[in-house]
């Protein structure tokens, strides 16, 4: 969010002696916007036990939302009109057509735009009073600073562990959710609570992500249901509107729409997994890769010098490859390369291969990216495969 810089303000109005008394202070919300906020939060104030005290608590809260995709979209939809003081949105990705069915913040006209920027526009469109900060970048631990609650809507184990470590260090609670296929979960973690519980108490082993929406699919309405529960955890933590899911994991089976609750406690031998020494390789959506390759497998499009590395077995490659793909053994004569995009069936082997390359690569080596969902997702979206 761009805010006026007092150091470069108009000298004609920087001196109180010559300022126009009719000019509103930019730090003071517009009366019309304040009136609209009062109307939009009136149903919240009417809740039993809420009232003005709850609205004041919400108005003073600073919430960080990591991820503006399938879970972040419904979370931000409900938080937008909650009367919060500040919402920070972190997401490095751009809107893709495949997102629109479940990421309800976005429309077809938004395809190609930054998700964080689009989401920020939608939030401001609901409440002109709330401060909105859009960060088009990957999550970093320092993002947690100066926030009261963090919402982990990235739906990535690697990101969640980074959020968990950062929130534990800062003493900040975080809301977590996940949705894949027909299955979803929601919980709240707080390492500084009277009965501390954290993500590593639920998943002690530092395992990589399993599955992806691109390859395994996800029921759009499941994202909405899980995201709505996640948003409710924020208002519960901040303003006491209900009991947060701290020490409880809520699981939903969307095949039968059965919700079950499990108790989560920290055991005496609980140990936080050591952070990985190798950064998680970034991922690229099939549609974005197709755009950069011109959708015909040709590299060096728009200045990109991309090499596709297919790490599947010879038998798998015989069933079809992305045009222009090479095997790891064929990389020696690749010439000038800016980026390696690693391909396997679903993304798991590609991630493992990419991690090893990242750990061993010398300075100045090409960047390494994984095709999200692998060649399975690529084919499902109708992109070319050749024999």
CSV table of C-alpha atoms in Angstrom, one decimal, residues 16-334:
chain,number,residue,atom,x,y,z
A,16,UNK,CA,0.0,24.4,9.7
A,17,UNK,CA,0.0,28.1,9.5
A,18,UNK,CA,-0.7,28.1,5.8
A,19,UNK,CA,-2.6,24.8,5.4
A,20,UNK,CA,-6.1,24.7,4.2
A,21,UNK,CA,-8.4,23.9,7.1
A,22,UNK,CA,-10.8,22.2,4.6
A,23,UNK,CA,-8.1,19.7,3.5
A,24,UNK,CA,-8.5,16.4,5.4
A,25,UNK,CA,-5.6,14.9,7.2
A,26,UNK,CA,-4.5,11.9,5.0
A,27,UNK,CA,-4.0,9.9,8.2
A,28,UNK,CA,-7.6,10.4,9.2
A,29,UNK,CA,-10.1,8.1,7.6
A,30,UNK,CA,-12.8,9.6,5.5
A,31,UNK,CA,-16.1,10.1,7.5
A,32,UNK,CA,-18.0,8.3,4.7
A,33,UNK,CA,-15.6,5.4,4.8
A,34,UNK,CA,-16.0,5.2,8.6
A,35,UNK,CA,-19.7,5.2,8.4
A,36,UNK,CA,-19.6,2.4,5.8
A,37,UNK,CA,-17.4,0.4,8.1
A,38,UNK,CA,-19.8,0.9,11.0
A,39,UNK,CA,-22.6,-0.5,8.8
A,40,UNK,CA,-20.6,-3.4,7.5
A,41,UNK,CA,-19.5,-4.5,11.0
A,42,UNK,CA,-22.9,-3.9,12.6
A,43,UNK,CA,-23.9,-7.6,12.4
A,44,UNK,CA,-20.6,-8.5,14.1
A,45,UNK,CA,-21.3,-6.0,16.9
A,46,UNK,CA,-24.8,-7.5,17.4
A,47,UNK,CA,-23.4,-10.9,18.3
A,48,UNK,CA,-23.8,-12.1,21.8
A,49,UNK,CA,-20.8,-10.9,23.8
A,50,UNK,CA,-19.3,-8.8,21.0
A,51,UNK,CA,-20.4,-5.1,21.0
A,52,UNK,CA,-18.1,-2.2,20.7
A,53,UNK,CA,-15.3,-4.0,22.6
A,54,UNK,CA,-15.0,-6.6,19.9
A,55,UNK,CA,-15.0,-4.0,17.2
A,56,UNK,CA,-12.3,-2.0,19.0
A,57,UNK,CA,-10.2,-5.2,19.3
A,58,UNK,CA,-10.6,-5.9,15.6
A,59,UNK,CA,-9.8,-2.3,14.6
A,60,UNK,CA,-6.5,-2.6,16.5
A,61,UNK,CA,-5.4,-5.9,15.0
A,62,UNK,CA,-2.7,-6.5,12.5
A,63,UNK,CA,-3.1,-9.7,10.5
A,64,UNK,CA,-0.6,-11.3,8.1
A,65,UNK,CA,-2.0,-13.6,5.4
A,66,UNK,CA,0.5,-15.8,3.7
A,67,UNK,CA,-0.9,-16.9,0.4
A,68,UNK,CA,-3.8,-15.5,-1.6
A,69,UNK,CA,-4.7,-18.6,-3.5
A,70,UNK,CA,-7.3,-21.3,-2.9
A,71,UNK,CA,-7.4,-20.8,0.9
A,72,UNK,CA,-6.2,-17.3,1.0
A,73,UNK,CA,-9.0,-16.1,-1.2
A,74,UNK,CA,-11.9,-17.1,1.1
A,75,UNK,CA,-9.9,-16.0,4.2
A,76,UNK,CA,-9.4,-12.5,2.7
A,77,UNK,CA,-13.0,-12.3,1.6
A,78,UNK,CA,-14.2,-12.7,5.1
A,79,UNK,CA,-11.5,-10.7,6.8
A,80,UNK,CA,-12.0,-7.8,4.4
A,81,UNK,CA,-15.2,-6.7,6.1
A,82,UNK,CA,-14.2,-7.7,9.6
A,83,UNK,CA,-13.1,-4.2,10.6
A,84,UNK,CA,-9.4,-5.0,11.0
A,85,UNK,CA,-6.7,-2.4,11.4
A,86,UNK,CA,-4.2,-3.8,9.0
A,87,UNK,CA,-4.0,-6.7,6.6
A,88,UNK,CA,-0.7,-7.7,5.0
A,89,UNK,CA,-0.9,-10.1,2.0
A,90,UNK,CA,2.2,-12.1,0.9
A,91,UNK,CA,2.1,-14.0,-2.4
A,92,UNK,CA,4.7,-14.2,-5.1
A,93,UNK,CA,2.3,-15.8,-7.7
A,94,UNK,CA,0.2,-14.4,-10.5
A,95,UNK,CA,-3.5,-15.2,-11.3
A,96,UNK,CA,-4.0,-18.1,-13.8
A,97,UNK,CA,-7.2,-19.2,-15.5
A,98,UNK,CA,-7.0,-22.5,-13.6
A,99,UNK,CA,-7.3,-20.5,-10.3
A,100,UNK,CA,-10.7,-18.9,-11.0
A,101,UNK,CA,-13.0,-21.8,-10.0
A,102,UNK,CA,-11.8,-21.8,-6.4
A,103,UNK,CA,-9.9,-18.5,-5.9
A,104,UNK,CA,-13.0,-16.4,-5.8
A,105,UNK,CA,-11.2,-13.0,-5.3
A,106,UNK,CA,-10.2,-13.1,-8.9
A,107,UNK,CA,-11.9,-12.7,-12.3
A,108,UNK,CA,-10.9,-13.5,-15.8
A,109,UNK,CA,-9.7,-9.9,-16.3
A,110,UNK,CA,-7.1,-10.5,-13.5
A,111,UNK,CA,-5.3,-13.3,-15.2
A,112,UNK,CA,-1.6,-12.5,-15.3
A,113,UNK,CA,-1.8,-9.9,-12.5
A,114,UNK,CA,-0.1,-10.3,-9.1
A,115,UNK,CA,-2.4,-12.2,-6.7
A,116,UNK,CA,-1.3,-10.1,-3.7
A,117,UNK,CA,-2.1,-6.8,-5.6
A,118,UNK,CA,-5.5,-8.1,-6.8
A,119,UNK,CA,-6.4,-9.3,-3.4
A,120,UNK,CA,-5.4,-6.0,-1.9
A,121,UNK,CA,-7.7,-4.2,-4.4
A,122,UNK,CA,-10.6,-6.4,-3.4
A,123,UNK,CA,-10.0,-5.8,0.3
A,124,UNK,CA,-9.9,-2.1,-0.2
A,125,UNK,CA,-13.0,-2.3,-2.2
A,126,UNK,CA,-14.9,-3.7,0.8
A,127,UNK,CA,-13.4,-1.5,3.5
A,128,UNK,CA,-11.6,1.8,2.6
A,129,UNK,CA,-10.5,2.2,6.2
A,130,UNK,CA,-8.4,-0.9,6.7
A,131,UNK,CA,-4.7,-0.5,5.9
A,132,UNK,CA,-3.7,-3.1,3.2
A,133,UNK,CA,-0.1,-4.0,2.4
A,134,UNK,CA,0.5,-6.2,-0.7
A,135,UNK,CA,3.9,-8.0,-0.9
A,136,UNK,CA,4.5,-9.7,-4.2
A,137,UNK,CA,7.2,-12.0,-2.9
A,138,UNK,CA,7.8,-15.3,-1.1
A,139,UNK,CA,7.3,-15.5,2.6
A,140,UNK,CA,10.2,-14.5,4.8
A,141,UNK,CA,10.4,-14.8,8.6
A,142,UNK,CA,10.7,-11.0,9.1
A,143,UNK,CA,7.2,-10.6,7.6
A,144,UNK,CA,5.8,-11.8,11.0
A,145,UNK,CA,7.2,-8.8,12.8
A,146,UNK,CA,4.6,-6.3,14.0
A,147,UNK,CA,1.6,-8.6,13.4
A,148,UNK,CA,-0.7,-10.0,16.0
A,149,UNK,CA,-2.0,-13.1,14.1
A,150,UNK,CA,-0.6,-14.9,11.1
A,151,UNK,CA,-2.7,-16.9,8.7
A,152,UNK,CA,-0.8,-19.6,6.8
A,153,UNK,CA,-2.9,-20.1,3.7
A,154,UNK,CA,0.0,-21.1,1.4
A,155,UNK,CA,-0.9,-24.8,1.8
A,156,UNK,CA,2.7,-25.9,1.6
A,157,UNK,CA,4.5,-27.9,4.2
A,158,UNK,CA,7.8,-26.1,3.5
A,159,UNK,CA,6.1,-22.7,3.9
A,160,UNK,CA,4.2,-23.8,7.0
A,161,UNK,CA,7.4,-24.9,8.8
A,162,UNK,CA,9.0,-21.5,8.0
A,163,UNK,CA,5.8,-19.8,9.3
A,164,UNK,CA,5.8,-22.0,12.4
A,165,UNK,CA,9.5,-21.2,13.2
A,166,UNK,CA,9.0,-17.5,12.7
A,167,UNK,CA,5.8,-17.3,14.8
A,168,UNK,CA,7.4,-19.4,17.6
A,169,UNK,CA,10.3,-16.9,17.7
A,170,UNK,CA,8.0,-13.9,17.7
A,171,UNK,CA,5.4,-15.4,20.2
A,172,UNK,CA,2.6,-14.9,17.6
A,173,UNK,CA,-0.3,-17.4,17.1
A,174,UNK,CA,-0.9,-18.7,13.6
A,175,UNK,CA,-3.9,-20.2,11.8
A,176,UNK,CA,-3.2,-23.1,9.5
A,177,UNK,CA,-5.3,-24.8,6.9
A,178,UNK,CA,-4.9,-27.3,4.1
A,179,UNK,CA,-7.2,-28.6,1.3
A,180,UNK,CA,-6.4,-31.2,-1.3
A,181,UNK,CA,-8.8,-33.4,-3.3
A,182,UNK,CA,-11.8,-33.9,-1.0
A,183,UNK,CA,-9.9,-33.5,2.3
A,184,UNK,CA,-9.2,-30.5,4.5
A,185,UNK,CA,-7.9,-29.6,7.9
A,186,UNK,CA,-7.8,-26.4,10.1
A,187,UNK,CA,-6.0,-25.7,13.4
A,188,UNK,CA,-4.4,-22.9,15.4
A,189,UNK,CA,-0.9,-23.1,16.7
A,190,UNK,CA,0.7,-20.9,19.4
A,191,UNK,CA,4.1,-21.8,20.8
A,192,UNK,CA,3.8,-19.2,23.6
A,193,UNK,CA,0.4,-20.3,24.8
A,194,UNK,CA,-0.2,-21.6,28.3
A,195,UNK,CA,-0.5,-25.0,26.7
A,196,UNK,CA,1.9,-24.6,23.8
A,197,UNK,CA,1.2,-26.5,20.6
A,198,UNK,CA,2.8,-26.0,17.2
A,199,UNK,CA,2.8,-27.5,13.7
A,200,UNK,CA,5.7,-29.8,14.5
A,201,UNK,CA,3.5,-31.4,17.2
A,202,UNK,CA,1.1,-32.4,14.5
A,203,UNK,CA,3.8,-33.4,11.9
A,204,UNK,CA,7.0,-34.2,13.8
A,205,UNK,CA,8.9,-35.3,10.7
A,206,UNK,CA,10.2,-32.6,8.2
A,207,UNK,CA,8.6,-34.3,5.2
A,208,UNK,CA,8.2,-32.5,1.8
A,209,UNK,CA,4.8,-31.6,0.3
A,210,UNK,CA,2.7,-34.6,-0.9
A,211,UNK,CA,0.5,-34.0,-3.9
A,212,UNK,CA,-0.6,-30.8,-5.5
A,213,UNK,CA,-3.9,-29.3,-6.7
A,214,UNK,CA,-2.5,-29.3,-10.2
A,215,UNK,CA,-2.1,-33.1,-10.3
A,216,UNK,CA,-4.6,-34.3,-7.7
A,217,UNK,CA,-7.3,-31.7,-8.0
A,218,UNK,CA,-9.3,-30.0,-5.3
A,219,UNK,CA,-13.0,-29.4,-4.7
A,220,UNK,CA,-13.5,-25.7,-5.1
A,221,UNK,CA,-16.2,-25.5,-2.4
A,222,UNK,CA,-13.8,-27.3,0.0
A,223,UNK,CA,-11.4,-24.4,-0.3
A,224,UNK,CA,-14.2,-22.0,0.6
A,225,UNK,CA,-15.3,-24.1,3.6
A,226,UNK,CA,-11.8,-24.5,5.0
A,227,UNK,CA,-11.0,-20.8,4.3
A,228,UNK,CA,-14.1,-19.6,6.1
A,229,UNK,CA,-13.2,-21.6,9.2
A,230,UNK,CA,-9.7,-20.2,9.0
A,231,UNK,CA,-11.0,-16.6,8.9
A,232,UNK,CA,-13.2,-17.3,11.9
A,233,UNK,CA,-10.1,-18.3,13.9
A,234,UNK,CA,-8.7,-14.9,13.4
A,235,UNK,CA,-11.7,-13.1,14.8
A,236,UNK,CA,-11.8,-15.7,17.7
A,237,UNK,CA,-8.1,-15.0,18.5
A,238,UNK,CA,-8.4,-11.2,18.2
A,239,UNK,CA,-11.8,-10.4,19.6
A,240,UNK,CA,-13.0,-13.5,21.4
A,241,UNK,CA,-15.7,-14.3,18.9
A,242,UNK,CA,-15.9,-18.0,19.5
A,243,UNK,CA,-13.3,-20.4,20.8
A,244,UNK,CA,-10.2,-20.8,18.6
A,245,UNK,CA,-9.0,-24.3,17.5
A,246,UNK,CA,-5.9,-24.1,19.7
A,247,UNK,CA,-5.0,-27.7,20.6
A,248,UNK,CA,-7.6,-29.1,18.3
A,249,UNK,CA,-7.5,-30.2,14.6
A,250,UNK,CA,-10.7,-29.9,12.6
A,251,UNK,CA,-10.9,-32.3,9.7
A,252,UNK,CA,-13.4,-32.4,6.9
A,253,UNK,CA,-14.2,-35.2,4.4
A,254,UNK,CA,-16.0,-33.4,1.6
A,255,UNK,CA,-17.1,-36.6,0.0
A,256,UNK,CA,-19.6,-37.0,2.8
A,257,UNK,CA,-19.2,-33.6,4.4
A,258,UNK,CA,-18.3,-35.1,7.7
A,259,UNK,CA,-16.4,-32.9,10.2
A,260,UNK,CA,-14.4,-34.5,13.0
A,261,UNK,CA,-12.3,-33.0,15.7
A,262,UNK,CA,-9.0,-34.4,17.2
A,263,UNK,CA,-7.2,-33.2,20.3
A,264,UNK,CA,-3.6,-32.2,19.8
A,265,UNK,CA,-1.2,-31.9,22.7
A,266,UNK,CA,2.6,-31.5,22.9
A,267,UNK,CA,4.4,-34.6,24.1
A,268,UNK,CA,7.3,-34.6,26.5
A,269,UNK,CA,9.7,-35.6,23.7
A,270,UNK,CA,8.5,-32.9,21.2
A,271,UNK,CA,11.4,-31.4,19.2
A,272,UNK,CA,11.2,-28.8,16.6
A,273,UNK,CA,12.7,-30.2,13.3
A,274,UNK,CA,15.9,-28.4,12.2
A,275,UNK,CA,15.3,-26.2,9.2
A,276,UNK,CA,16.4,-27.6,5.9
A,277,UNK,CA,19.8,-26.3,4.8
A,278,UNK,CA,18.6,-26.3,1.2
A,279,UNK,CA,15.9,-23.9,0.1
A,280,UNK,CA,12.7,-25.4,-1.3
A,281,UNK,CA,12.9,-25.0,-5.1
A,282,UNK,CA,10.2,-22.7,-6.6
A,283,UNK,CA,7.4,-24.1,-8.6
A,284,UNK,CA,5.9,-22.9,-11.9
A,285,UNK,CA,2.3,-23.6,-13.0
A,286,UNK,CA,1.8,-25.4,-16.3
A,287,UNK,CA,0.0,-22.5,-17.8
A,288,UNK,CA,2.8,-20.1,-16.9
A,289,UNK,CA,5.5,-22.4,-18.3
A,290,UNK,CA,3.4,-22.8,-21.5
A,291,UNK,CA,3.2,-19.0,-21.8
A,292,UNK,CA,6.9,-18.6,-21.4
A,293,UNK,CA,7.6,-21.4,-23.9
A,294,UNK,CA,5.1,-20.1,-26.4
A,295,UNK,CA,3.0,-23.2,-25.8
A,296,UNK,CA,5.0,-25.1,-28.4
A,297,UNK,CA,8.0,-26.2,-26.4
A,298,UNK,CA,10.4,-23.7,-28.0
A,299,UNK,CA,12.8,-22.1,-25.5
A,300,UNK,CA,14.5,-18.7,-25.6
A,301,UNK,CA,11.1,-17.0,-25.8
A,302,UNK,CA,11.0,-13.3,-24.8
A,303,UNK,CA,14.6,-13.5,-23.7
A,304,UNK,CA,14.1,-16.6,-21.5
A,305,UNK,CA,16.7,-19.3,-22.0
A,306,UNK,CA,14.9,-22.2,-20.4
A,307,UNK,CA,15.9,-25.9,-20.5
A,308,UNK,CA,13.3,-28.5,-19.6
A,309,UNK,CA,14.9,-31.5,-17.7
A,310,UNK,CA,12.8,-34.6,-17.6
A,311,UNK,CA,13.9,-36.8,-14.7
A,312,UNK,CA,11.5,-39.6,-15.3
A,313,UNK,CA,12.6,-43.1,-16.3
A,314,UNK,CA,13.2,-44.0,-19.9
A,315,UNK,CA,10.0,-46.1,-19.9
A,316,UNK,CA,8.0,-43.1,-18.7
A,317,UNK,CA,9.5,-40.8,-21.2
A,318,UNK,CA,8.6,-43.2,-24.0
A,319,UNK,CA,4.9,-42.5,-23.2
A,320,UNK,CA,5.4,-38.8,-24.1
A,321,UNK,CA,7.4,-35.7,-23.2
A,322,UNK,CA,7.1,-32.0,-23.2
A,323,UNK,CA,8.5,-30.8,-26.5
A,324,UNK,CA,12.2,-29.7,-26.1
A,325,UNK,CA,12.8,-31.7,-23.0
A,326,UNK,CA,16.2,-33.2,-22.2
A,327,UNK,CA,17.4,-35.8,-19.8
A,328,UNK,CA,19.8,-35.0,-17.0
A,329,UNK,CA,22.5,-36.8,-19.0
A,330,UNK,CA,21.9,-34.4,-22.0
A,331,UNK,CA,22.6,-31.2,-20.1
A,332,UNK,CA,26.3,-31.0,-20.9
A,333,UNK,CA,25.8,-29.2,-24.2
A,334,UNK,CA,23.0,-26.9,-23.2
